[in-house]
Structures are given as C-alpha cells and as structure tokens.
Amino acid sequence: GGWFSMVLGMLIQAGGFAVFGTVFIVRWHRFILLGETATPSLFPPGWGTFFLTTIKVVLAFLVGAFVLGMIGAVPPHFLTGLIAAIGFVAMGFAWARVSLVFPAAAIERPITLREGWDVMAGNYWRLFACILGCYLPFGIVHYIVHKIGGGMPSILWIVFQAVALAVSFAGVAVVASLLSDVYRGFYPPEPQAAERRAS
C-alpha cells in the first residue's frame, strides 16, 4: 500500500509494456503486413527500429507536455490552464497524425515523423475517427473492469488487472491492424513481401 507501491507498480507496468507490449505490437504489424507468423527469438526483426521510433515520439510529446505544464503553472491559472488543456488535446491529435511511423518501423521501412505527418494530409480526420472508434469500446471495458477490481481483495484484484490488461492488448491489436491496413494503402508492399504473403 501507499505511494511507494503505486509508483513502483506504475514503473513496472510501464517497463513491462515498453518491452513486451512493443514486442507484441511489432509481431502483430509484421503478421498483417508481411504474413510473418514466427521468429527465432523473443524480439522480432524490426523491434529495435520500432522501439527507437517509439522513444522519439514519446520524447517529443514529453517535451511538449513539459512546456504545456509550465504554461499552465503561470497565472492567471484559468487562462493558462485552458491553453495547456487545449495543447494536450492537440498533442493527442498530432499523435494520431504521425501514427503511420509505427507500422513502418515494425517492418524495417522507417519513415520520419515529418513524412508520417505529410502523408496523412487530407485523410487525418478519417484516421483519427477510425482510431477512436477502434479503441474506445476496449477503453470503456478496461475502465469498468479496473474500477470493479479496485475494491477487491488482493488476489481478485490481480485477476481483474490481468483481465484489464488483456482487454488493453486486444484494443491495441485492433488499432495496430487499422494502422497496418492504412499504411499498406499508402505504401504498397515490396514484391518480395507480396510473394512471401502469397506463399
């Protein structure tokens, strides 16, 4: 109990997702885009590129979050807090706009954040609506399961956390499937990959 265990739990969860979550996402992207069903090691090809891309995106958003937090701390708090809140919403929209960098990195054909931004010109709002529509049902179920498990004894709490995690992974898989399909529309597969899928 207490703040220490909460912070420790968050760090463990974040670290676990940073490693195993990215492995899962990379494998899923590669399955959809390349037809790859198995790899000889835990970390599939493309994982390093995907992980570095994720770090770049996260760092960019952390810098933005820091700047917005500093703005929100300046008086008058009503005005600066509103500006910061609008900024955080805009950052969420920006993440969706550059999200094609993830399937590209997973199959080792990385694109820059700028290219990911530019390629979605004219299609951004449709992509954002699709991402929201794909993950929202899973997010709602995750929230409900998490709330129900919050007041349970330790053993049941662990069971509910496992269920919530499974729901999150299912939602991530659906969003990854969407992004892979959108990516394939903008970047058709190379002939070798197409032949591998056909076989």
PDB file of C-alpha atoms in Angstrom:
ATOM      1  CA  GLY A   1       0.000   0.000   0.000  1.00  0.00           C
ATOM      2  CA  GLY A   2       0.882   3.679  -0.139  1.00  0.00           C
ATOM      3  CA  TRP A   3       2.504   5.936  -2.697  1.00  0.00           C
ATOM      4  CA  PHE A   4       5.693   3.894  -2.989  1.00  0.00           C
ATOM      5  CA  SER A   5       3.895   0.755  -4.109  1.00  0.00           C
ATOM      6  CA  MET A   6       1.713   2.762  -6.501  1.00  0.00           C
ATOM      7  CA  VAL A   7       4.747   4.403  -8.140  1.00  0.00           C
ATOM      8  CA  LEU A   8       6.599   1.069  -8.218  1.00  0.00           C
ATOM      9  CA  GLY A   9       3.584  -0.603  -9.825  1.00  0.00           C
ATOM     10  CA  MET A  10       3.350   2.131 -12.461  1.00  0.00           C
ATOM     11  CA  LEU A  11       7.068   1.809 -13.260  1.00  0.00           C
ATOM     12  CA  ILE A  12       6.811  -1.976 -13.556  1.00  0.00           C
ATOM     13  CA  GLN A  13       3.730  -1.673 -15.758  1.00  0.00           C
ATOM     14  CA  ALA A  14       5.351   0.965 -17.980  1.00  0.00           C
ATOM     15  CA  GLY A  15       8.596  -1.028 -18.243  1.00  0.00           C
ATOM     16  CA  GLY A  16       6.747  -4.259 -18.977  1.00  0.00           C
ATOM     17  CA  PHE A  17       4.706  -2.626 -21.706  1.00  0.00           C
ATOM     18  CA  ALA A  18       7.795  -0.891 -23.123  1.00  0.00           C
ATOM     19  CA  VAL A  19       9.386  -4.309 -23.695  1.00  0.00           C
ATOM     20  CA  PHE A  20       6.643  -6.923 -24.054  1.00  0.00           C
ATOM     21  CA  GLY A  21       3.965  -4.571 -25.368  1.00  0.00           C
ATOM     22  CA  THR A  22       6.215  -3.384 -28.165  1.00  0.00           C
ATOM     23  CA  VAL A  23       7.204  -6.982 -28.975  1.00  0.00           C
ATOM     24  CA  PHE A  24       3.510  -7.828 -29.287  1.00  0.00           C
ATOM     25  CA  ILE A  25       2.742  -4.790 -31.460  1.00  0.00           C
ATOM     26  CA  VAL A  26       5.729  -5.381 -33.755  1.00  0.00           C
ATOM     27  CA  ARG A  27       4.799  -9.034 -34.213  1.00  0.00           C
ATOM     28  CA  TRP A  28       1.210  -8.024 -34.992  1.00  0.00           C
ATOM     29  CA  HIS A  29       2.244  -5.415 -37.578  1.00  0.00           C
ATOM     30  CA  ARG A  30       4.617  -7.900 -39.206  1.00  0.00           C
ATOM     31  CA  PHE A  31       1.931 -10.596 -39.277  1.00  0.00           C
ATOM     32  CA  ILE A  32      -0.510  -8.301 -41.060  1.00  0.00           C
ATOM     33  CA  LEU A  33       1.926  -6.597 -43.427  1.00  0.00           C
ATOM     34  CA  LEU A  34       4.404  -9.418 -44.107  1.00  0.00           C
ATOM     35  CA  GLY A  35       2.479 -12.557 -43.197  1.00  0.00           C
ATOM     36  CA  GLU A  36       5.189 -13.398 -40.653  1.00  0.00           C
ATOM     37  CA  THR A  37       3.933 -15.950 -38.122  1.00  0.00           C
ATOM     38  CA  ALA A  38       7.061 -16.905 -36.168  1.00  0.00           C
ATOM     39  CA  THR A  39      10.523 -15.593 -35.337  1.00  0.00           C
ATOM     40  CA  PRO A  40      13.501 -17.447 -33.863  1.00  0.00           C
ATOM     41  CA  SER A  41      13.823 -15.111 -30.861  1.00  0.00           C
ATOM     42  CA  LEU A  42      11.631 -13.149 -28.464  1.00  0.00           C
ATOM     43  CA  PHE A  43      12.499  -9.871 -30.160  1.00  0.00           C
ATOM     44  CA  PRO A  44      11.383  -9.975 -33.794  1.00  0.00           C
ATOM     45  CA  PRO A  45      13.149  -8.169 -36.639  1.00  0.00           C
ATOM     46  CA  GLY A  46      12.101  -4.545 -36.610  1.00  0.00           C
ATOM     47  CA  TRP A  47      11.720  -4.389 -32.838  1.00  0.00           C
ATOM     48  CA  GLY A  48      14.790  -2.170 -32.366  1.00  0.00           C
ATOM     49  CA  THR A  49      13.645   0.260 -35.053  1.00  0.00           C
ATOM     50  CA  PHE A  50      10.124   0.295 -33.598  1.00  0.00           C
ATOM     51  CA  PHE A  51      11.439   0.852 -30.063  1.00  0.00           C
ATOM     52  CA  LEU A  52      13.644   3.785 -31.157  1.00  0.00           C
ATOM     53  CA  THR A  53      10.750   5.306 -33.089  1.00  0.00           C
ATOM     54  CA  THR A  54       8.537   4.979 -30.016  1.00  0.00           C
ATOM     55  CA  ILE A  55      11.189   6.687 -27.878  1.00  0.00           C
ATOM     56  CA  LYS A  56      11.426   9.571 -30.379  1.00  0.00           C
ATOM     57  CA  VAL A  57       7.661  10.073 -30.359  1.00  0.00           C
ATOM     58  CA  VAL A  58       7.446   9.803 -26.562  1.00  0.00           C
ATOM     59  CA  LEU A  59      10.328  12.264 -26.063  1.00  0.00           C
ATOM     60  CA  ALA A  60       8.734  14.753 -28.453  1.00  0.00           C
ATOM     61  CA  PHE A  61       5.476  14.526 -26.531  1.00  0.00           C
ATOM     62  CA  LEU A  62       7.234  14.727 -23.149  1.00  0.00           C
ATOM     63  CA  VAL A  63       8.894  17.974 -24.231  1.00  0.00           C
ATOM     64  CA  GLY A  64       5.509  19.269 -25.339  1.00  0.00           C
ATOM     65  CA  ALA A  65       3.911  18.155 -22.066  1.00  0.00           C
ATOM     66  CA  PHE A  66       6.657  19.893 -20.065  1.00  0.00           C
ATOM     67  CA  VAL A  67       6.166  23.156 -21.963  1.00  0.00           C
ATOM     68  CA  LEU A  68       2.393  22.956 -21.543  1.00  0.00           C
ATOM     69  CA  GLY A  69       2.806  22.194 -17.827  1.00  0.00           C
ATOM     70  CA  MET A  70       4.994  25.282 -17.437  1.00  0.00           C
ATOM     71  CA  ILE A  71       2.409  27.377 -19.269  1.00  0.00           C
ATOM     72  CA  GLY A  72      -0.357  26.021 -17.028  1.00  0.00           C
ATOM     73  CA  ALA A  73       1.616  26.971 -13.903  1.00  0.00           C
ATOM     74  CA  VAL A  74       1.757  30.661 -14.831  1.00  0.00           C
ATOM     75  CA  PRO A  75      -1.003  32.963 -13.501  1.00  0.00           C
ATOM     76  CA  PRO A  76      -3.786  33.583 -14.361  1.00  0.00           C
ATOM     77  CA  HIS A  77      -4.336  29.835 -13.985  1.00  0.00           C
ATOM     78  CA  PHE A  78      -7.764  29.810 -15.603  1.00  0.00           C
ATOM     79  CA  LEU A  79      -6.411  31.150 -18.891  1.00  0.00           C
ATOM     80  CA  THR A  80      -3.074  29.319 -18.920  1.00  0.00           C
ATOM     81  CA  GLY A  81      -4.718  26.099 -17.715  1.00  0.00           C
ATOM     82  CA  LEU A  82      -7.182  26.329 -20.604  1.00  0.00           C
ATOM     83  CA  ILE A  83      -4.332  26.905 -23.062  1.00  0.00           C
ATOM     84  CA  ALA A  84      -2.457  23.902 -21.627  1.00  0.00           C
ATOM     85  CA  ALA A  85      -5.573  21.697 -21.843  1.00  0.00           C
ATOM     86  CA  ILE A  86      -6.091  22.675 -25.495  1.00  0.00           C
ATOM     87  CA  GLY A  87      -2.399  21.934 -26.094  1.00  0.00           C
ATOM     88  CA  PHE A  88      -2.706  18.427 -24.639  1.00  0.00           C
ATOM     89  CA  VAL A  89      -5.723  17.716 -26.864  1.00  0.00           C
ATOM     90  CA  ALA A  90      -3.746  18.981 -29.868  1.00  0.00           C
ATOM     91  CA  MET A  91      -0.879  16.648 -28.928  1.00  0.00           C
ATOM     92  CA  GLY A  92      -3.291  13.712 -28.941  1.00  0.00           C
ATOM     93  CA  PHE A  93      -4.419  14.699 -32.423  1.00  0.00           C
ATOM     94  CA  ALA A  94      -0.782  15.047 -33.526  1.00  0.00           C
ATOM     95  CA  TRP A  95      -0.002  11.520 -32.283  1.00  0.00           C
ATOM     96  CA  ALA A  96      -2.766  10.147 -34.490  1.00  0.00           C
ATOM     97  CA  ARG A  97      -1.462  12.107 -37.472  1.00  0.00           C
ATOM     98  CA  VAL A  98       2.070  10.621 -37.234  1.00  0.00           C
ATOM     99  CA  SER A  99       0.929   7.125 -36.235  1.00  0.00           C
ATOM    100  CA  LEU A 100       1.950   5.520 -39.546  1.00  0.00           C
ATOM    101  CA  VAL A 101       5.560   5.701 -38.363  1.00  0.00           C
ATOM    102  CA  PHE A 102       4.822   2.672 -36.151  1.00  0.00           C
ATOM    103  CA  PRO A 103       3.883   0.041 -38.768  1.00  0.00           C
ATOM    104  CA  ALA A 104       6.652   1.420 -40.995  1.00  0.00           C
ATOM    105  CA  ALA A 105       9.234   0.915 -38.245  1.00  0.00           C
ATOM    106  CA  ALA A 106       7.913  -2.560 -37.403  1.00  0.00           C
ATOM    107  CA  ILE A 107       8.648  -3.832 -40.916  1.00  0.00           C
ATOM    108  CA  GLU A 108      12.010  -2.040 -41.060  1.00  0.00           C
ATOM    109  CA  ARG A 109      10.938   0.554 -43.610  1.00  0.00           C
ATOM    110  CA  PRO A 110      11.033   3.553 -41.248  1.00  0.00           C
ATOM    111  CA  ILE A 111       9.666   6.937 -42.204  1.00  0.00           C
ATOM    112  CA  THR A 112      10.344  10.241 -40.477  1.00  0.00           C
ATOM    113  CA  LEU A 113       7.799  11.971 -38.272  1.00  0.00           C
ATOM    114  CA  ARG A 114       7.579  14.675 -40.928  1.00  0.00           C
ATOM    115  CA  GLU A 115       6.807  12.135 -43.656  1.00  0.00           C
ATOM    116  CA  GLY A 116       4.245  10.464 -41.403  1.00  0.00           C
ATOM    117  CA  TRP A 117       2.646  13.866 -40.866  1.00  0.00           C
ATOM    118  CA  ASP A 118       2.661  14.841 -44.544  1.00  0.00           C
ATOM    119  CA  VAL A 119       1.358  11.545 -45.907  1.00  0.00           C
ATOM    120  CA  MET A 120      -1.903  11.862 -43.936  1.00  0.00           C
ATOM    121  CA  ALA A 121      -2.750  15.265 -45.414  1.00  0.00           C
ATOM    122  CA  GLY A 122      -6.420  15.223 -46.379  1.00  0.00           C
ATOM    123  CA  ASN A 123      -7.099  11.956 -44.567  1.00  0.00           C
ATOM    124  CA  TYR A 124      -6.243  12.887 -40.997  1.00  0.00           C
ATOM    125  CA  TRP A 125      -9.728  13.279 -39.558  1.00  0.00           C
ATOM    126  CA  ARG A 126     -10.864   9.971 -41.007  1.00  0.00           C
ATOM    127  CA  LEU A 127      -7.842   8.249 -39.489  1.00  0.00           C
ATOM    128  CA  PHE A 128      -8.441   9.895 -36.111  1.00  0.00           C
ATOM    129  CA  ALA A 129     -12.107   8.865 -36.130  1.00  0.00           C
ATOM    130  CA  CYS A 130     -11.164   5.285 -37.039  1.00  0.00           C
ATOM    131  CA  ILE A 131      -8.527   5.064 -34.269  1.00  0.00           C
ATOM    132  CA  LEU A 132     -11.016   6.454 -31.754  1.00  0.00           C
ATOM    133  CA  GLY A 133     -13.758   4.104 -32.934  1.00  0.00           C
ATOM    134  CA  CYS A 134     -11.422   1.097 -32.776  1.00  0.00           C
ATOM    135  CA  TYR A 135     -10.077   1.661 -29.283  1.00  0.00           C
ATOM    136  CA  LEU A 136     -12.975   3.384 -27.484  1.00  0.00           C
ATOM    137  CA  PRO A 137     -15.012   0.202 -26.778  1.00  0.00           C
ATOM    138  CA  PHE A 138     -11.934  -1.506 -25.323  1.00  0.00           C
ATOM    139  CA  GLY A 139     -11.073   1.603 -23.317  1.00  0.00           C
ATOM    140  CA  ILE A 140     -14.549   1.674 -21.791  1.00  0.00           C
ATOM    141  CA  VAL A 141     -14.407  -2.029 -20.882  1.00  0.00           C
ATOM    142  CA  HIS A 142     -10.892  -1.578 -19.444  1.00  0.00           C
ATOM    143  CA  TYR A 143     -12.101   1.326 -17.285  1.00  0.00           C
ATOM    144  CA  ILE A 144     -15.090  -0.644 -15.995  1.00  0.00           C
ATOM    145  CA  VAL A 145     -13.016  -3.733 -15.197  1.00  0.00           C
ATOM    146  CA  HIS A 146     -10.362  -1.589 -13.492  1.00  0.00           C
ATOM    147  CA  LYS A 147     -12.981   0.174 -11.362  1.00  0.00           C
ATOM    148  CA  ILE A 148     -14.670  -3.077 -10.359  1.00  0.00           C
ATOM    149  CA  GLY A 149     -11.334  -4.640  -9.404  1.00  0.00           C
ATOM    150  CA  GLY A 150     -10.242  -1.565  -7.447  1.00  0.00           C
ATOM    151  CA  GLY A 151     -12.186  -2.518  -4.333  1.00  0.00           C
ATOM    152  CA  MET A 152     -11.443  -6.229  -4.440  1.00  0.00           C
ATOM    153  CA  PRO A 153      -9.109  -8.213  -2.150  1.00  0.00           C
ATOM    154  CA  SER A 154      -5.523  -8.683  -3.367  1.00  0.00           C
ATOM    155  CA  ILE A 155      -5.991 -11.992  -5.246  1.00  0.00           C
ATOM    156  CA  LEU A 156      -9.140 -10.861  -7.047  1.00  0.00           C
ATOM    157  CA  TRP A 157      -7.528  -7.504  -7.762  1.00  0.00           C
ATOM    158  CA  ILE A 158      -4.707  -9.302  -9.598  1.00  0.00           C
ATOM    159  CA  VAL A 159      -7.276 -11.273 -11.630  1.00  0.00           C
ATOM    160  CA  PHE A 160      -9.123  -8.090 -12.605  1.00  0.00           C
ATOM    161  CA  GLN A 161      -5.832  -6.375 -13.512  1.00  0.00           C
ATOM    162  CA  ALA A 162      -4.966  -9.323 -15.766  1.00  0.00           C
ATOM    163  CA  VAL A 163      -8.378  -9.085 -17.447  1.00  0.00           C
ATOM    164  CA  ALA A 164      -7.950  -5.325 -17.899  1.00  0.00           C
ATOM    165  CA  LEU A 165      -4.503  -5.892 -19.420  1.00  0.00           C
ATOM    166  CA  ALA A 166      -5.898  -8.497 -21.833  1.00  0.00           C
ATOM    167  CA  VAL A 167      -8.611  -6.036 -22.896  1.00  0.00           C
ATOM    168  CA  SER A 168      -5.951  -3.358 -23.459  1.00  0.00           C
ATOM    169  CA  PHE A 169      -3.861  -5.695 -25.610  1.00  0.00           C
ATOM    170  CA  ALA A 170      -6.942  -6.613 -27.651  1.00  0.00           C
ATOM    171  CA  GLY A 171      -7.625  -2.913 -28.228  1.00  0.00           C
ATOM    172  CA  VAL A 172      -4.005  -2.296 -29.193  1.00  0.00           C
ATOM    173  CA  ALA A 173      -4.171  -5.219 -31.662  1.00  0.00           C
ATOM    174  CA  VAL A 174      -7.266  -3.744 -33.322  1.00  0.00           C
ATOM    175  CA  VAL A 175      -5.655  -0.287 -33.615  1.00  0.00           C
ATOM    176  CA  ALA A 176      -2.424  -1.873 -34.930  1.00  0.00           C
ATOM    177  CA  SER A 177      -4.478  -3.759 -37.531  1.00  0.00           C
ATOM    178  CA  LEU A 178      -6.072  -0.488 -38.614  1.00  0.00           C
ATOM    179  CA  LEU A 179      -2.738   1.320 -38.867  1.00  0.00           C
ATOM    180  CA  SER A 180      -1.198  -1.577 -40.796  1.00  0.00           C
ATOM    181  CA  ASP A 181      -4.054  -1.524 -43.295  1.00  0.00           C
ATOM    182  CA  VAL A 182      -3.839   2.257 -43.715  1.00  0.00           C
ATOM    183  CA  TYR A 183      -0.062   2.030 -44.073  1.00  0.00           C
ATOM    184  CA  ARG A 184      -0.419  -0.644 -46.769  1.00  0.00           C
ATOM    185  CA  GLY A 185      -2.727   1.697 -48.690  1.00  0.00           C
ATOM    186  CA  PHE A 186      -0.112   4.451 -48.775  1.00  0.00           C
ATOM    187  CA  TYR A 187       2.963   2.211 -49.050  1.00  0.00           C
ATOM    188  CA  PRO A 188       2.213  -0.930 -51.101  1.00  0.00           C
ATOM    189  CA  PRO A 189       4.289  -3.968 -50.081  1.00  0.00           C
ATOM    190  CA  GLU A 190       7.581  -4.675 -51.786  1.00  0.00           C
ATOM    191  CA  PRO A 191       7.490  -7.520 -54.342  1.00  0.00           C
ATOM    192  CA  GLN A 192       9.416  -9.886 -52.028  1.00  0.00           C
ATOM    193  CA  ALA A 193       6.943  -9.290 -49.195  1.00  0.00           C
ATOM    194  CA  ALA A 194       3.989  -9.782 -51.521  1.00  0.00           C
ATOM    195  CA  GLU A 195       5.429 -13.092 -52.754  1.00  0.00           C
ATOM    196  CA  ARG A 196       6.028 -14.224 -49.147  1.00  0.00           C
ATOM    197  CA  ARG A 197       2.396 -13.445 -48.268  1.00  0.00           C
ATOM    198  CA  ALA A 198       1.132 -15.281 -51.345  1.00  0.00           C
ATOM    199  CA  SER A 199       3.141 -18.393 -50.500  1.00  0.00           C
TER     200      SER A 199
END
